[in-house]
Amino acid sequence: MVLVGANREIHAAAIAAGYRLIMRGKPVARRADELDASQWWSQSRVLALQWEKLERLLEHAYRQVPYYRQAMLERDLTPADIRTPADFAKLPILTKALINEHQADLFAANADRAKVIRTASGGSTGVPVTVYHDPAFVAAYQAVKLRNFGWAGWRPGRAWVRLWGSQFDVKPHQVLKQRVWDKATRVRVMPCFDMTEATMAVYAADLMQNPPDVIEAYVTPMYHFARFLEERRITGIRPRGIICSAEMLFDHQRATIQRVFGCKVYNRYGGREMGDIAHECPEGGFHINAENYFVEFVRDGRPAAPGEPGDILLTALDLYSFPLLRYRVEDVGSPADGLCACGRGLPLMRMVEGRVQDILTLPGGRYLPGEFFPHLFKDFDMAQFQVVQETLDHLTVRMVRGPRLTGDQIAYLTQRIHEYTGGTVTVDIEFVESIPATASGKFRYTISHVPPDFSRTREPAGV
């Protein structure tokens, strides 16, 4: 059934009333109300709340979690000794390999394991990891998602669409809750694994007939979908906002998506292990959801300065059953000074380079961010590309070549890559029929098998 005009508004109002009824008294609803208020606090008040929550989590981890108790004892620390971010940095960095190795010791002794939800990442960085979420954490990340979606124009009772890869893992006893959540928030998923022209035509028709407030999408499938619509002159899909995530969002992709859909594109940073870490507001500020997460940016073993790239370390402040303290997610970003024009007190950050594996390490200690290549290639006729660094001095550029890409243009691009890599790297061009996405449906423009590790203390070697 297709609803139009006043009928659609009446239907949406009825759904909104049902949403409020279903959500009334639920932990996620209470938390969402709290977050709606705290976003407007002063930054000092937000950070004070964040630190209070971190102190409580540290006390819990020391008393209940064998892994962290041992880590603190080895460093002659107790929670009372951790009074500043510098003190907190004395705790070891938690890596994916360590999580996989110490699963049993990362569980809290008082955790109700019957209620935890197993969540596994897709391993797009080469190391799959499994973590466990408890109901309090789930309520916290669902609540912050609702807040962030509100920034993009979503309203209770209105639909949103996910152009997405895999769904969250749900245990049998969680199926009903997941269905209630999806029904209450009117989420529908459009899988993005196989974005053929036939699939995109079906999606376009669906979105025309059942328009959502917000579309949440992986960047590359959304960009390809926008180009498909533009090439076929399909218009009329007009959400209030589009939220892009899971991959780096480049300027030319944002511009194309905004032009085709006629709405603002919002960038988001998050992951399956942690939820939504940061989100762009209507004024363009990239806000950390600081009530839920303690975020560190580490460069050469020290805190990165504002604007300086560093390894991102995350601590989930509401995850008690399987705490993740100083978790290295293998992403690179930087802290940002000041306040946003929107008036929110939430601190700001920038995604600088994307994933650590997207950054090329060059001879002499220099780095080349993966975003260099989309900017270099965006005006040339290639359907897809991927740059793979196998060794320090060798790159392979895979291209799905378009009919207008000439030999002279390929020579020009090769020369530019030589120039930016200092002339010390061999560049091979490889023409392919297609480039597959990762197992979770994401697409990687660059893959480095010799990525940097900014979190380690070392002598500065380059820019």
PDB file of N, CA and C in Angstrom, residues 63-151:
ATOM      1  N   ARG A  63      37.920  -4.557  40.484  1.00  0.00           N
ATOM      2  CA  ARG A  63      37.338  -5.514  41.423  1.00  0.00           C
ATOM      3  C   ARG A  63      36.796  -6.775  40.746  1.00  0.00           C
ATOM      4  N   GLN A  64      36.329  -6.640  39.497  1.00  0.00           N
ATOM      5  CA  GLN A  64      35.559  -7.727  38.897  1.00  0.00           C
ATOM      6  C   GLN A  64      36.192  -8.371  37.660  1.00  0.00           C
ATOM      7  N   VAL A  65      37.165  -7.710  37.025  1.00  0.00           N
ATOM      8  CA  VAL A  65      37.666  -8.198  35.735  1.00  0.00           C
ATOM      9  C   VAL A  65      39.126  -8.636  35.885  1.00  0.00           C
ATOM     10  N   PRO A  66      39.408  -9.926  35.813  1.00  0.00           N
ATOM     11  CA  PRO A  66      40.778 -10.419  36.053  1.00  0.00           C
ATOM     12  C   PRO A  66      41.833  -9.759  35.174  1.00  0.00           C
ATOM     13  N   TYR A  67      41.519  -9.519  33.916  1.00  0.00           N
ATOM     14  CA  TYR A  67      42.518  -8.953  33.002  1.00  0.00           C
ATOM     15  C   TYR A  67      42.983  -7.582  33.486  1.00  0.00           C
ATOM     16  N   TYR A  68      42.044  -6.727  33.871  1.00  0.00           N
ATOM     17  CA  TYR A  68      42.413  -5.364  34.269  1.00  0.00           C
ATOM     18  C   TYR A  68      42.994  -5.325  35.676  1.00  0.00           C
ATOM     19  N   ARG A  69      42.515  -6.196  36.549  1.00  0.00           N
ATOM     20  CA  ARG A  69      43.120  -6.247  37.879  1.00  0.00           C
ATOM     21  C   ARG A  69      44.597  -6.613  37.767  1.00  0.00           C
ATOM     22  N   GLN A  70      44.900  -7.603  36.947  1.00  0.00           N
ATOM     23  CA  GLN A  70      46.293  -8.002  36.759  1.00  0.00           C
ATOM     24  C   GLN A  70      47.102  -6.878  36.128  1.00  0.00           C
ATOM     25  N   ALA A  71      46.520  -6.193  35.143  1.00  0.00           N
ATOM     26  CA  ALA A  71      47.225  -5.094  34.481  1.00  0.00           C
ATOM     27  C   ALA A  71      47.552  -3.980  35.465  1.00  0.00           C
ATOM     28  N   MET A  72      46.623  -3.669  36.376  1.00  0.00           N
ATOM     29  CA  MET A  72      46.879  -2.610  37.354  1.00  0.00           C
ATOM     30  C   MET A  72      47.891  -3.058  38.391  1.00  0.00           C
ATOM     31  N   LEU A  73      47.786  -4.299  38.846  1.00  0.00           N
ATOM     32  CA  LEU A  73      48.740  -4.790  39.837  1.00  0.00           C
ATOM     33  C   LEU A  73      50.158  -4.794  39.280  1.00  0.00           C
ATOM     34  N   GLU A  74      50.312  -5.178  38.033  1.00  0.00           N
ATOM     35  CA  GLU A  74      51.640  -5.204  37.411  1.00  0.00           C
ATOM     36  C   GLU A  74      52.255  -3.814  37.335  1.00  0.00           C
ATOM     37  N   ARG A  75      51.423  -2.790  37.326  1.00  0.00           N
ATOM     38  CA  ARG A  75      51.906  -1.405  37.229  1.00  0.00           C
ATOM     39  C   ARG A  75      51.812  -0.677  38.562  1.00  0.00           C
ATOM     40  N   ASP A  76      51.544  -1.440  39.618  1.00  0.00           N
ATOM     41  CA  ASP A  76      51.437  -0.883  40.968  1.00  0.00           C
ATOM     42  C   ASP A  76      50.405   0.247  41.004  1.00  0.00           C
ATOM     43  N   LEU A  77      49.258   0.001  40.371  1.00  0.00           N
ATOM     44  CA  LEU A  77      48.185   0.985  40.299  1.00  0.00           C
ATOM     45  C   LEU A  77      46.929   0.456  40.964  1.00  0.00           C
ATOM     46  N   THR A  78      46.144   1.368  41.520  1.00  0.00           N
ATOM     47  CA  THR A  78      44.766   1.095  41.914  1.00  0.00           C
ATOM     48  C   THR A  78      43.902   2.162  41.255  1.00  0.00           C
ATOM     49  N   PRO A  79      42.592   1.980  41.208  1.00  0.00           N
ATOM     50  CA  PRO A  79      41.745   3.025  40.621  1.00  0.00           C
ATOM     51  C   PRO A  79      41.939   4.391  41.271  1.00  0.00           C
ATOM     52  N   ALA A  80      42.242   4.404  42.573  1.00  0.00           N
ATOM     53  CA  ALA A  80      42.439   5.685  43.258  1.00  0.00           C
ATOM     54  C   ALA A  80      43.653   6.437  42.735  1.00  0.00           C
ATOM     55  N   ASP A  81      44.601   5.732  42.122  1.00  0.00           N
ATOM     56  CA  ASP A  81      45.801   6.374  41.576  1.00  0.00           C
ATOM     57  C   ASP A  81      45.546   7.041  40.232  1.00  0.00           C
ATOM     58  N   ILE A  82      44.427   6.723  39.604  1.00  0.00           N
ATOM     59  CA  ILE A  82      44.140   7.244  38.262  1.00  0.00           C
ATOM     60  C   ILE A  82      43.248   8.469  38.405  1.00  0.00           C
ATOM     61  N   ARG A  83      43.882   9.629  38.419  1.00  0.00           N
ATOM     62  CA  ARG A  83      43.181  10.889  38.668  1.00  0.00           C
ATOM     63  C   ARG A  83      43.115  11.792  37.442  1.00  0.00           C
ATOM     64  N   THR A  84      43.911  11.489  36.432  1.00  0.00           N
ATOM     65  CA  THR A  84      43.987  12.336  35.241  1.00  0.00           C
ATOM     66  C   THR A  84      44.062  11.451  33.996  1.00  0.00           C
ATOM     67  N   PRO A  85      43.829  12.028  32.813  1.00  0.00           N
ATOM     68  CA  PRO A  85      44.031  11.253  31.583  1.00  0.00           C
ATOM     69  C   PRO A  85      45.446  10.698  31.458  1.00  0.00           C
ATOM     70  N   ALA A  86      46.446  11.439  31.955  1.00  0.00           N
ATOM     71  CA  ALA A  86      47.826  10.941  31.906  1.00  0.00           C
ATOM     72  C   ALA A  86      47.986   9.693  32.769  1.00  0.00           C
ATOM     73  N   ASP A  87      47.307   9.664  33.912  1.00  0.00           N
ATOM     74  CA  ASP A  87      47.337   8.462  34.751  1.00  0.00           C
ATOM     75  C   ASP A  87      46.654   7.295  34.039  1.00  0.00           C
ATOM     76  N   PHE A  88      45.526   7.574  33.408  1.00  0.00           N
ATOM     77  CA  PHE A  88      44.784   6.527  32.694  1.00  0.00           C
ATOM     78  C   PHE A  88      45.642   5.918  31.587  1.00  0.00           C
ATOM     79  N   ALA A  89      46.485   6.750  30.976  1.00  0.00           N
ATOM     80  CA  ALA A  89      47.343   6.282  29.881  1.00  0.00           C
ATOM     81  C   ALA A  89      48.423   5.316  30.357  1.00  0.00           C
ATOM     82  N   LYS A  90      48.572   5.143  31.667  1.00  0.00           N
ATOM     83  CA  LYS A  90      49.522   4.154  32.178  1.00  0.00           C
ATOM     84  C   LYS A  90      49.008   2.730  31.992  1.00  0.00           C
ATOM     85  N   LEU A  91      47.711   2.588  31.778  1.00  0.00           N
ATOM     86  CA  LEU A  91      47.158   1.264  31.519  1.00  0.00           C
ATOM     87  C   LEU A  91      47.542   0.818  30.115  1.00  0.00           C
ATOM     88  N   PRO A  92      47.677  -0.471  29.891  1.00  0.00           N
ATOM     89  CA  PRO A  92      48.109  -0.942  28.570  1.00  0.00           C
ATOM     90  C   PRO A  92      47.028  -0.744  27.519  1.00  0.00           C
ATOM     91  N   ILE A  93      47.471  -0.606  26.280  1.00  0.00           N
ATOM     92  CA  ILE A  93      46.547  -0.537  25.151  1.00  0.00           C
ATOM     93  C   ILE A  93      45.986  -1.933  24.890  1.00  0.00           C
ATOM     94  N   LEU A  94      44.691  -1.984  24.644  1.00  0.00           N
ATOM     95  CA  LEU A  94      44.016  -3.247  24.350  1.00  0.00           C
ATOM     96  C   LEU A  94      43.890  -3.403  22.838  1.00  0.00           C
ATOM     97  N   THR A  95      44.470  -4.450  22.294  1.00  0.00           N
ATOM     98  CA  THR A  95      44.421  -4.694  20.852  1.00  0.00           C
ATOM     99  C   THR A  95      43.419  -5.809  20.534  1.00  0.00           C
ATOM    100  N   LYS A  96      43.121  -5.964  19.260  1.00  0.00           N
ATOM    101  CA  LYS A  96      42.220  -7.036  18.848  1.00  0.00           C
ATOM    102  C   LYS A  96      42.817  -8.401  19.175  1.00  0.00           C
ATOM    103  N   ALA A  97      44.110  -8.528  18.964  1.00  0.00           N
ATOM    104  CA  ALA A  97      44.763  -9.802  19.268  1.00  0.00           C
ATOM    105  C   ALA A  97      44.665 -10.129  20.755  1.00  0.00           C
ATOM    106  N   LEU A  98      44.824  -9.113  21.615  1.00  0.00           N
ATOM    107  CA  LEU A  98      44.726  -9.340  23.058  1.00  0.00           C
ATOM    108  C   LEU A  98      43.308  -9.716  23.467  1.00  0.00           C
ATOM    109  N   ILE A  99      42.316  -9.091  22.843  1.00  0.00           N
ATOM    110  CA  ILE A  99      40.927  -9.453  23.146  1.00  0.00           C
ATOM    111  C   ILE A  99      40.682 -10.914  22.810  1.00  0.00           C
ATOM    112  N   ASN A 100      41.126 -11.326  21.647  1.00  0.00           N
ATOM    113  CA  ASN A 100      40.923 -12.717  21.242  1.00  0.00           C
ATOM    114  C   ASN A 100      41.675 -13.696  22.145  1.00  0.00           C
ATOM    115  N   GLU A 101      42.837 -13.267  22.628  1.00  0.00           N
ATOM    116  CA  GLU A 101      43.664 -14.145  23.460  1.00  0.00           C
ATOM    117  C   GLU A 101      43.145 -14.251  24.888  1.00  0.00           C
ATOM    118  N   HIS A 102      42.533 -13.163  25.402  1.00  0.00           N
ATOM    119  CA  HIS A 102      42.157 -13.106  26.821  1.00  0.00           C
ATOM    120  C   HIS A 102      40.643 -13.006  27.017  1.00  0.00           C
ATOM    121  N   GLN A 103      39.870 -13.637  26.139  1.00  0.00           N
ATOM    122  CA  GLN A 103      38.411 -13.557  26.239  1.00  0.00           C
ATOM    123  C   GLN A 103      37.905 -13.877  27.644  1.00  0.00           C
ATOM    124  N   ALA A 104      38.348 -14.975  28.216  1.00  0.00           N
ATOM    125  CA  ALA A 104      37.826 -15.407  29.517  1.00  0.00           C
ATOM    126  C   ALA A 104      38.128 -14.391  30.607  1.00  0.00           C
ATOM    127  N   ASP A 105      39.334 -13.821  30.598  1.00  0.00           N
ATOM    128  CA  ASP A 105      39.742 -12.893  31.649  1.00  0.00           C
ATOM    129  C   ASP A 105      39.164 -11.497  31.467  1.00  0.00           C
ATOM    130  N   LEU A 106      38.579 -11.211  30.310  1.00  0.00           N
ATOM    131  CA  LEU A 106      37.958  -9.903  30.091  1.00  0.00           C
ATOM    132  C   LEU A 106      36.504  -9.869  30.549  1.00  0.00           C
ATOM    133  N   PHE A 107      35.922 -11.014  30.807  1.00  0.00           N
ATOM    134  CA  PHE A 107      34.570 -11.050  31.357  1.00  0.00           C
ATOM    135  C   PHE A 107      34.606 -10.655  32.835  1.00  0.00           C
ATOM    136  N   ALA A 108      33.653  -9.823  33.242  1.00  0.00           N
ATOM    137  CA  ALA A 108      33.520  -9.489  34.655  1.00  0.00           C
ATOM    138  C   ALA A 108      33.006 -10.702  35.420  1.00  0.00           C
ATOM    139  N   ALA A 109      33.508 -10.879  36.641  1.00  0.00           N
ATOM    140  CA  ALA A 109      33.091 -12.021  37.453  1.00  0.00           C
ATOM    141  C   ALA A 109      31.600 -11.985  37.748  1.00  0.00           C
ATOM    142  N   ASN A 110      31.028 -10.784  37.834  1.00  0.00           N
ATOM    143  CA  ASN A 110      29.602 -10.654  38.155  1.00  0.00           C
ATOM    144  C   ASN A 110      28.731 -10.466  36.916  1.00  0.00           C
ATOM    145  N   ALA A 111      29.266 -10.724  35.727  1.00  0.00           N
ATOM    146  CA  ALA A 111      28.489 -10.566  34.495  1.00  0.00           C
ATOM    147  C   ALA A 111      27.419 -11.653  34.397  1.00  0.00           C
ATOM    148  N   ASP A 112      26.247 -11.271  33.925  1.00  0.00           N
ATOM    149  CA  ASP A 112      25.181 -12.234  33.640  1.00  0.00           C
ATOM    150  C   ASP A 112      25.359 -12.690  32.193  1.00  0.00           C
ATOM    151  N   ARG A 113      26.064 -13.784  32.014  1.00  0.00           N
ATOM    152  CA  ARG A 113      26.432 -14.211  30.659  1.00  0.00           C
ATOM    153  C   ARG A 113      25.228 -14.661  29.840  1.00  0.00           C
ATOM    154  N   ALA A 114      24.131 -14.965  30.500  1.00  0.00           N
ATOM    155  CA  ALA A 114      22.929 -15.353  29.756  1.00  0.00           C
ATOM    156  C   ALA A 114      22.328 -14.173  29.006  1.00  0.00           C
ATOM    157  N   LYS A 115      22.699 -12.956  29.415  1.00  0.00           N
ATOM    158  CA  LYS A 115      22.103 -11.766  28.808  1.00  0.00           C
ATOM    159  C   LYS A 115      23.045 -11.019  27.871  1.00  0.00           C
ATOM    160  N   VAL A 116      24.298 -11.439  27.777  1.00  0.00           N
ATOM    161  CA  VAL A 116      25.217 -10.721  26.897  1.00  0.00           C
ATOM    162  C   VAL A 116      24.972 -11.121  25.451  1.00  0.00           C
ATOM    163  N   ILE A 117      25.328 -10.213  24.552  1.00  0.00           N
ATOM    164  CA  ILE A 117      25.158 -10.427  23.120  1.00  0.00           C
ATOM    165  C   ILE A 117      26.540 -10.512  22.483  1.00  0.00           C
ATOM    166  N   ARG A 118      26.800 -11.608  21.833  1.00  0.00           N
ATOM    167  CA  ARG A 118      28.071 -11.782  21.134  1.00  0.00           C
ATOM    168  C   ARG A 118      28.069 -10.924  19.878  1.00  0.00           C
ATOM    169  N   THR A 119      29.128 -10.133  19.697  1.00  0.00           N
ATOM    170  CA  THR A 119      29.252  -9.257  18.534  1.00  0.00           C
ATOM    171  C   THR A 119      30.625  -9.464  17.916  1.00  0.00           C
ATOM    172  N   ALA A 120      30.649  -9.842  16.658  1.00  0.00           N
ATOM    173  CA  ALA A 120      31.911 -10.106  15.964  1.00  0.00           C
ATOM    174  C   ALA A 120      32.086  -9.111  14.834  1.00  0.00           C
ATOM    175  N   SER A 121      33.283  -8.537  14.733  1.00  0.00           N
ATOM    176  CA  SER A 121      33.577  -7.640  13.620  1.00  0.00           C
ATOM    177  C   SER A 121      33.838  -8.462  12.376  1.00  0.00           C
ATOM    178  N   GLY A 122      33.738  -7.795  11.221  1.00  0.00           N
ATOM    179  CA  GLY A 122      33.940  -8.504   9.966  1.00  0.00           C
ATOM    180  C   GLY A 122      35.385  -8.762   9.625  1.00  0.00           C
ATOM    181  N   GLY A 123      36.312  -8.215  10.415  1.00  0.00           N
ATOM    182  CA  GLY A 123      37.722  -8.465  10.141  1.00  0.00           C
ATOM    183  C   GLY A 123      38.245  -7.736   8.921  1.00  0.00           C
ATOM    184  N   SER A 124      37.693  -6.538   8.622  1.00  0.00           N
ATOM    185  CA  SER A 124      38.130  -5.817   7.428  1.00  0.00           C
ATOM    186  C   SER A 124      39.569  -5.345   7.542  1.00  0.00           C
ATOM    187  N   THR A 125      40.112  -5.316   8.769  1.00  0.00           N
ATOM    188  CA  THR A 125      41.508  -4.938   8.949  1.00  0.00           C
ATOM    189  C   THR A 125      42.423  -6.150   8.978  1.00  0.00           C
ATOM    190  N   GLY A 126      41.863  -7.330   8.808  1.00  0.00           N
ATOM    191  CA  GLY A 126      42.673  -8.534   8.798  1.00  0.00           C
ATOM    192  C   GLY A 126      42.610  -9.324  10.084  1.00  0.00           C
ATOM    193  N   VAL A 127      42.103  -8.741  11.176  1.00  0.00           N
ATOM    194  CA  VAL A 127      42.002  -9.432  12.456  1.00  0.00           C
ATOM    195  C   VAL A 127      40.558  -9.366  12.936  1.00  0.00           C
ATOM    196  N   PRO A 128      39.742 -10.394  12.694  1.00  0.00           N
ATOM    197  CA  PRO A 128      38.389 -10.416  13.255  1.00  0.00           C
ATOM    198  C   PRO A 128      38.467 -10.428  14.775  1.00  0.00           C
ATOM    199  N   VAL A 129      37.470  -9.837  15.426  1.00  0.00           N
ATOM    200  CA  VAL A 129      37.475  -9.795  16.881  1.00  0.00           C
ATOM    201  C   VAL A 129      36.059  -9.999  17.386  1.00  0.00           C
ATOM    202  N   THR A 130      35.941 -10.683  18.525  1.00  0.00           N
ATOM    203  CA  THR A 130      34.642 -10.932  19.143  1.00  0.00           C
ATOM    204  C   THR A 130      34.593 -10.253  20.501  1.00  0.00           C
ATOM    205  N   VAL A 131      33.537  -9.467  20.727  1.00  0.00           N
ATOM    206  CA  VAL A 131      33.307  -8.825  22.016  1.00  0.00           C
ATOM    207  C   VAL A 131      31.888  -9.165  22.457  1.00  0.00           C
ATOM    208  N   TYR A 132      31.534  -8.733  23.684  1.00  0.00           N
ATOM    209  CA  TYR A 132      30.224  -9.074  24.243  1.00  0.00           C
ATOM    210  C   TYR A 132      29.579  -7.821  24.824  1.00  0.00           C
ATOM    211  N   HIS A 133      28.355  -7.561  24.406  1.00  0.00           N
ATOM    212  CA  HIS A 133      27.606  -6.395  24.861  1.00  0.00           C
ATOM    213  C   HIS A 133      26.556  -6.811  25.884  1.00  0.00           C
ATOM    214  N   ASP A 134      26.374  -6.001  26.912  1.00  0.00           N
ATOM    215  CA  ASP A 134      25.328  -6.271  27.893  1.00  0.00           C
ATOM    216  C   ASP A 134      24.151  -5.319  27.677  1.00  0.00           C
ATOM    217  N   PRO A 135      23.005  -5.568  28.323  1.00  0.00           N
ATOM    218  CA  PRO A 135      21.816  -4.741  28.070  1.00  0.00           C
ATOM    219  C   PRO A 135      22.025  -3.252  28.330  1.00  0.00           C
ATOM    220  N   ALA A 136      22.792  -2.897  29.355  1.00  0.00           N
ATOM    221  CA  ALA A 136      23.013  -1.478  29.643  1.00  0.00           C
ATOM    222  C   ALA A 136      23.778  -0.804  28.514  1.00  0.00           C
ATOM    223  N   PHE A 137      24.782  -1.495  27.988  1.00  0.00           N
ATOM    224  CA  PHE A 137      25.534  -0.931  26.870  1.00  0.00           C
ATOM    225  C   PHE A 137      24.653  -0.805  25.637  1.00  0.00           C
ATOM    226  N   VAL A 138      23.849  -1.828  25.357  1.00  0.00           N
ATOM    227  CA  VAL A 138      22.963  -1.784  24.192  1.00  0.00           C
ATOM    228  C   VAL A 138      22.009  -0.601  24.296  1.00  0.00           C
ATOM    229  N   ALA A 139      21.440  -0.380  25.475  1.00  0.00           N
ATOM    230  CA  ALA A 139      20.544   0.765  25.662  1.00  0.00           C
ATOM    231  C   ALA A 139      21.278   2.075  25.424  1.00  0.00           C
ATOM    232  N   ALA A 140      22.533   2.148  25.882  1.00  0.00           N
ATOM    233  CA  ALA A 140      23.310   3.378  25.714  1.00  0.00           C
ATOM    234  C   ALA A 140      23.599   3.652  24.253  1.00  0.00           C
ATOM    235  N   TYR A 141      24.019   2.632  23.487  1.00  0.00           N
ATOM    236  CA  TYR A 141      24.357   2.913  22.091  1.00  0.00           C
ATOM    237  C   TYR A 141      23.110   3.092  21.236  1.00  0.00           C
ATOM    238  N   GLN A 142      22.002   2.443  21.588  1.00  0.00           N
ATOM    239  CA  GLN A 142      20.763   2.699  20.859  1.00  0.00           C
ATOM    240  C   GLN A 142      20.269   4.120  21.115  1.00  0.00           C
ATOM    241  N   ALA A 143      20.399   4.565  22.355  1.00  0.00           N
ATOM    242  CA  ALA A 143      19.944   5.911  22.700  1.00  0.00           C
ATOM    243  C   ALA A 143      20.758   6.978  21.982  1.00  0.00           C
ATOM    244  N   VAL A 144      22.066   6.799  21.921  1.00  0.00           N
ATOM    245  CA  VAL A 144      22.883   7.809  21.250  1.00  0.00           C
ATOM    246  C   VAL A 144      22.648   7.781  19.747  1.00  0.00           C
ATOM    247  N   LYS A 145      22.321   6.607  19.210  1.00  0.00           N
ATOM    248  CA  LYS A 145      21.962   6.530  17.791  1.00  0.00           C
ATOM    249  C   LYS A 145      20.693   7.342  17.519  1.00  0.00           C
ATOM    250  N   LEU A 146      19.701   7.227  18.406  1.00  0.00           N
ATOM    251  CA  LEU A 146      18.469   7.993  18.226  1.00  0.00           C
ATOM    252  C   LEU A 146      18.757   9.493  18.277  1.00  0.00           C
ATOM    253  N   ARG A 147      19.633   9.904  19.200  1.00  0.00           N
ATOM    254  CA  ARG A 147      19.987  11.324  19.269  1.00  0.00           C
ATOM    255  C   ARG A 147      20.650  11.774  17.978  1.00  0.00           C
ATOM    256  N   ASN A 148      21.616  11.017  17.515  1.00  0.00           N
ATOM    257  CA  ASN A 148      22.349  11.400  16.311  1.00  0.00           C
ATOM    258  C   ASN A 148      21.457  11.379  15.080  1.00  0.00           C
ATOM    259  N   PHE A 149      20.549  10.430  15.005  1.00  0.00           N
ATOM    260  CA  PHE A 149      19.619  10.401  13.882  1.00  0.00           C
ATOM    261  C   PHE A 149      18.689  11.608  13.918  1.00  0.00           C
ATOM    262  N   GLY A 150      18.377  12.068  15.125  1.00  0.00           N
ATOM    263  CA  GLY A 150      17.587  13.293  15.238  1.00  0.00           C
ATOM    264  C   GLY A 150      18.309  14.483  14.640  1.00  0.00           C
ATOM    265  N   TRP A 151      19.633  14.529  14.781  1.00  0.00           N
ATOM    266  CA  TRP A 151      20.398  15.611  14.151  1.00  0.00           C
ATOM    267  C   TRP A 151      20.213  15.599  12.636  1.00  0.00           C
TER     268      TRP A 151
END
